[in-house]
XYZ file of C-alpha atoms in Angstrom:
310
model
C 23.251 -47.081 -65.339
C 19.598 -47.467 -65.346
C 17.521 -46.104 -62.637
C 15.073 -47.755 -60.212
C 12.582 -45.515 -60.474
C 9.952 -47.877 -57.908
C 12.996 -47.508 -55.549
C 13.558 -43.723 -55.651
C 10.894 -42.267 -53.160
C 10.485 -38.826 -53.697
C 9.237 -37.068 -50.697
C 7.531 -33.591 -50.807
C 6.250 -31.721 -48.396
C 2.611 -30.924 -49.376
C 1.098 -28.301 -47.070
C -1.756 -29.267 -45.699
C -4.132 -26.209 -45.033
C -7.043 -27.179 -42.810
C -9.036 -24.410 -41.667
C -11.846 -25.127 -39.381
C -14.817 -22.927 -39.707
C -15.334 -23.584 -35.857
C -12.051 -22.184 -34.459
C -11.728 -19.509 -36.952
C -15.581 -18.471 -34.933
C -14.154 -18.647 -31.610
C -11.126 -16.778 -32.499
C -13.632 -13.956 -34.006
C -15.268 -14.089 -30.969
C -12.364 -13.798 -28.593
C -10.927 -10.999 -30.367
C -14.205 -8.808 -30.604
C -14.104 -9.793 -26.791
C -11.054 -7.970 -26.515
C -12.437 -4.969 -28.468
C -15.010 -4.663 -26.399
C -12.776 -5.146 -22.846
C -10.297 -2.238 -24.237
C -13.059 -0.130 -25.549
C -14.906 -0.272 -21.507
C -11.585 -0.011 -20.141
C -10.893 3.210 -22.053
C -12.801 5.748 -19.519
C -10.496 3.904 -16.775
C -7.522 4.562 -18.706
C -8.829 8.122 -19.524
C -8.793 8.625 -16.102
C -5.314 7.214 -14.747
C -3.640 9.550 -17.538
C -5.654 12.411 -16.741
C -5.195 12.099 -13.015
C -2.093 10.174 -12.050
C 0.197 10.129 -14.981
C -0.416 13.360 -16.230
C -0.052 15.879 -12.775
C 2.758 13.262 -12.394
C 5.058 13.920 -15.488
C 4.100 17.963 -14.612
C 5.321 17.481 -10.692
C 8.956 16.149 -12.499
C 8.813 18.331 -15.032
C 8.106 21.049 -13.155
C 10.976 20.610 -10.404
C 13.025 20.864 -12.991
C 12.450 24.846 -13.135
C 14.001 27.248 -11.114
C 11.661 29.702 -9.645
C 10.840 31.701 -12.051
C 9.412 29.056 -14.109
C 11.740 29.295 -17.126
C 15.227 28.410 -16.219
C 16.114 24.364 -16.114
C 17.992 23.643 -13.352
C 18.230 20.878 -10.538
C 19.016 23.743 -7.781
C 15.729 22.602 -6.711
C 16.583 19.173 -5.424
C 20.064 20.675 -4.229
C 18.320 23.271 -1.943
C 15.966 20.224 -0.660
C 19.554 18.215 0.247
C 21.440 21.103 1.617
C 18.883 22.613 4.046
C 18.417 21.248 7.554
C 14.881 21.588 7.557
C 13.892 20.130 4.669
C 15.925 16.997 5.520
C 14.223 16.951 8.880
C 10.778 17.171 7.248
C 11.970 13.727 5.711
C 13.777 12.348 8.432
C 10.022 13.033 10.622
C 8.262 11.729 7.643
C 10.466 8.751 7.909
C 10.058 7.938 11.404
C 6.617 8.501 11.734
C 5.452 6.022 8.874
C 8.601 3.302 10.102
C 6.719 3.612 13.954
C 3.075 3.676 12.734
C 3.210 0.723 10.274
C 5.602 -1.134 12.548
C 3.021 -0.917 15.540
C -0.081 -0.892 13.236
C 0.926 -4.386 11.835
C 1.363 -5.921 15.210
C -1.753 -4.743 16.206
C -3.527 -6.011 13.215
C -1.591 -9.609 12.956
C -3.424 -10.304 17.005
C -6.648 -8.273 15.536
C -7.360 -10.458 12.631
C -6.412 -13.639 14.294
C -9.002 -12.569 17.525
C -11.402 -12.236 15.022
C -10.826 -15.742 13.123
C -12.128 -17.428 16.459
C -15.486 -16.004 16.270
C -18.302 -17.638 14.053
C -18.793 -16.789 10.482
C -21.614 -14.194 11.224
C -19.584 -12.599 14.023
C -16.496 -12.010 11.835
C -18.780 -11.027 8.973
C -20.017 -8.403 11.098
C -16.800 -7.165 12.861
C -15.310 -6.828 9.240
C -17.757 -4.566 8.227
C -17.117 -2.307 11.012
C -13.133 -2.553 10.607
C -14.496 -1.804 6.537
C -16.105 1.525 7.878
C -13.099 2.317 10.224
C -11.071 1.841 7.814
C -12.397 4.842 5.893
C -12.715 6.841 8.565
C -9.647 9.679 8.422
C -8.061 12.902 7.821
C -9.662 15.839 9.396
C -13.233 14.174 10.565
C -10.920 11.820 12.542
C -8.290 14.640 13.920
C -11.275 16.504 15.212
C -12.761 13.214 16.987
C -9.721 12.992 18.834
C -9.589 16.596 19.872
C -12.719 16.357 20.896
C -12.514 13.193 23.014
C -9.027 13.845 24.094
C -7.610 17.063 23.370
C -6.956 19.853 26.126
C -10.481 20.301 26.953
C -11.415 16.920 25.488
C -14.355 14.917 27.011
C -12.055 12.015 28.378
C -9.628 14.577 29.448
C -12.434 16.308 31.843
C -14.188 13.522 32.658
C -10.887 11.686 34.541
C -10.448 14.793 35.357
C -13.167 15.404 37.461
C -13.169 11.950 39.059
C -9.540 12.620 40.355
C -7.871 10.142 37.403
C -4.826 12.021 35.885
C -4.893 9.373 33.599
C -4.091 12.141 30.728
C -2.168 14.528 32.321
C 0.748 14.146 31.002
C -0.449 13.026 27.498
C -0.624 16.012 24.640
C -2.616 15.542 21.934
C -0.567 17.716 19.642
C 2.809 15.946 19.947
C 4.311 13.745 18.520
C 3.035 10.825 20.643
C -0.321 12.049 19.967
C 0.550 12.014 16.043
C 1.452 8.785 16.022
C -1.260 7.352 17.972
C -3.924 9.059 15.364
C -1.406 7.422 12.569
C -1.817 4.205 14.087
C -5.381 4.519 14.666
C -6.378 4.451 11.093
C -3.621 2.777 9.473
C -4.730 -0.655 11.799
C -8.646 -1.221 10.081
C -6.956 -0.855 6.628
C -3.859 -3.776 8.157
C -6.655 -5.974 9.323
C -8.428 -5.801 6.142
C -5.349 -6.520 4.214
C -3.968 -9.581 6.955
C -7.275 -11.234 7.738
C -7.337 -13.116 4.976
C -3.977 -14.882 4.683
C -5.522 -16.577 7.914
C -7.803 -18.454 5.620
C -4.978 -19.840 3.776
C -4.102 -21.773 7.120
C -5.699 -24.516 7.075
C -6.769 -26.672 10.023
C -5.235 -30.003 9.019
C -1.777 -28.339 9.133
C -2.472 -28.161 13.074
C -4.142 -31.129 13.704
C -0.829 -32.537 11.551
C 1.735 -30.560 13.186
C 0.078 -31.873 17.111
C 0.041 -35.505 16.019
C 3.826 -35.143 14.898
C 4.206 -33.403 18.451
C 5.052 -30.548 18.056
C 3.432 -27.588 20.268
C 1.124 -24.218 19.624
C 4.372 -22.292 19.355
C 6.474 -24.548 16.967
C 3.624 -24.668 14.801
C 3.726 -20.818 14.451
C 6.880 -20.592 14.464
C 7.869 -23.114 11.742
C 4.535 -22.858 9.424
C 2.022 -20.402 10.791
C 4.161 -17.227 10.355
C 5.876 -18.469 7.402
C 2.439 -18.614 5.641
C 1.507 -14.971 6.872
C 4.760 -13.552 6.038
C 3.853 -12.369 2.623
C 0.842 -10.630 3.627
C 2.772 -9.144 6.838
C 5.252 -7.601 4.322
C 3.240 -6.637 2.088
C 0.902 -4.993 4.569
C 3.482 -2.833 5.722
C 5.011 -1.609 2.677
C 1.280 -0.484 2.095
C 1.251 1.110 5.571
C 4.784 3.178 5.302
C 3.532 4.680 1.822
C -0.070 5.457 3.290
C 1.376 7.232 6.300
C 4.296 8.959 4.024
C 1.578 10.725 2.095
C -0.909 11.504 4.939
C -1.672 15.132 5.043
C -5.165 15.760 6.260
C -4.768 14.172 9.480
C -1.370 15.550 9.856
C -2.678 19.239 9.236
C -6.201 19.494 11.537
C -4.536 17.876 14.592
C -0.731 20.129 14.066
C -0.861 22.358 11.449
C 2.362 23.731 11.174
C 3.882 22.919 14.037
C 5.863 20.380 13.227
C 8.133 19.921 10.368
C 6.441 16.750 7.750
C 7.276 16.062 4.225
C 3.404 16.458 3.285
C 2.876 19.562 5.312
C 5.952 21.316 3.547
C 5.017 19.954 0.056
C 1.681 21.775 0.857
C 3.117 24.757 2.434
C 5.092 25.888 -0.539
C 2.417 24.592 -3.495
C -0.691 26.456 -1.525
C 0.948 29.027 1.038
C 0.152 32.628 0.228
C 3.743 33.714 1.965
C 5.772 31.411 0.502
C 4.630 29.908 -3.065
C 7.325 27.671 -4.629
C 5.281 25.564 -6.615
C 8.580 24.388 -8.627
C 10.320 23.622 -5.078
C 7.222 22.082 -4.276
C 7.425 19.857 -7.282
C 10.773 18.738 -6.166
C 9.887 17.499 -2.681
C 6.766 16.138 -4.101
C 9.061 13.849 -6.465
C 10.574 12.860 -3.694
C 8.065 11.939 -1.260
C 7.021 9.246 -4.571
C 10.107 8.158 -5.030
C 10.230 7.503 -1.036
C 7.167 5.558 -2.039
C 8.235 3.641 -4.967
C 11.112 2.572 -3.065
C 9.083 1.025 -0.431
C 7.155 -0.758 -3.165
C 10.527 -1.709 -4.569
C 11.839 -3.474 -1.161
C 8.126 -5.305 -0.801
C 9.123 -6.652 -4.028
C 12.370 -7.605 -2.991
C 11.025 -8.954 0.417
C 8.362 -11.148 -1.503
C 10.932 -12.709 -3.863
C 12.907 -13.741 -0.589
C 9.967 -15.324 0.952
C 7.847 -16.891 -1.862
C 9.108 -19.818 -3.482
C 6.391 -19.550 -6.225
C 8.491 -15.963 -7.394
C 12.026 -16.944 -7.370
């Protein structure tokens, strides 16, 4: 049987190596690029581990301890669950930042739409002072308000004296007058974080929505708050965890008059009548796992809402 070797096609992969001086270049270049990102971002990271990560893998390590420091145990977290007051430091804790953020958000969703109808330089200008406000907290603010509005307060005298009880039944240093200092400083810092989902709506969308016949309120209701949604939820996840970990503000307007999650963390880390730093340690876990949990439902919430994260 003979063969037809002009028939018979033998086929062989060859490989063909190319290499192109050019991208060989640019992929030098974008990997010293990369050097050079990770070797600035090194201070940063520096940083996070010796501040954040660090004091946090101590404060869990550390609640781990019994009280004299040597013993591992989790009586720590079981003392925090079977006493009355701890739990009610958490439960106040709770309730505070749920009120706060709740009315803080409100606030700021009318705030940061009042301030979209204003001209460019206006709202440049009233951002900058809800910027400012924004930072302004802890014990300078505590002491404004007892100043202004405490017992002797300025307001308080001044109504006062022109026969306006309009603060006689208020108290500063309640819980009424907690939450109003909570809400005062948690709104700049909702504004700042709402204000600009309001660019995202885009004025077509009503002009659209009006031509199709549909009123101010539908339009809100059906694509207005829809759109701000995100930012709403967001917002207030940011506000709960901001207002769970206030201390400073907490501490110069009450002290220790009423029972917080932050004051008692601070109480038994830095009191010189009752230091249990390992107790401490335990609530302090806690209070960021309190935190981390509202992150967690944000999450949750966002997935729900956004079609672009499903």
């Amino acid at each position: 049987m003979t063969v037809n070797w002009f028939n018979v096609r033998m086929v062989k992969p060859i490989p063909i190596l190319i290499e192109n001086i050019e991208e060989r270049e640019v992929l030098r270049t974008i990997k010293k690029q990369k050097i050079y990102l990770l070797a600035l971002l090194l201070p940063f990271i520096l940083l996070v581990i010796g501040f954040e990560i660090g004091p946090l893998a101590a404060m869990i390590k550390n609640s781990f301890y019994a009280d004299d420091g040597i013993q591992v145990t989790i009586n720590q977290y079981l003392t925090i669950f079977k006493s009355e007051f701890y739990l009610q430091a958490i439960q106040n804790s709770f309730v505070i930042s749920l009120i706060s953020a709740v009315i803080s958000v409100i606030i700021a969703v009318i705030a940061a739409y009042s301030i979209t109808k204003f001209s460019q330089k206006i709202q440049n200008r009233l951002l900058m002072i809800t910027n400012m406000t924004s930072n302004f907290e802890g014990i300078p603010l505590s002491f404004s308000y007892i100043i202004l509005l405490g017992n002797n307060g300025l307001f308080t005298l001044l109504f006062s004296k022109m026969g306006l009880d309009v603060f006689a039944d208020f108290n500063l240093y309640s819980w009424t007058g907690l939450i109003l200092v909570y809400i005062y400083f948690q709104i700049p810092l909702a504004v700042m974080l709402i204000y600009p989902s309001y660019q995202g709506i885009k004025k077509q969308w009503k002009e659209a929505s009006s031509l199709l016949g549909g009123s101010k309120f539908s339009f809100w209701h059906r694509i207005g708050i829809p759109v701000l949604l995100p930012s709403i939820v967001g917002t207030f996840s940011i506000l709960f965890a901001n207002a769970m970990g206030a201390y400073a503000t907490a501490y110069a307007l009450v002290g220790s008059n009423y029972n917080l999650l932050s004051l008692q963390i601070a109480s038994l880390v830095a009191s010189d009548v009752a230091l249990k730093p390992q107790l401490g340690s335990a609530m302090g876990v806690l209070l960021a796992a309190t935190m981390i949990g509202a992150l967690w439902f944000n999450e949750q919430m966002m997935r729900r809402i956004r079609r672009d994260l499903r």
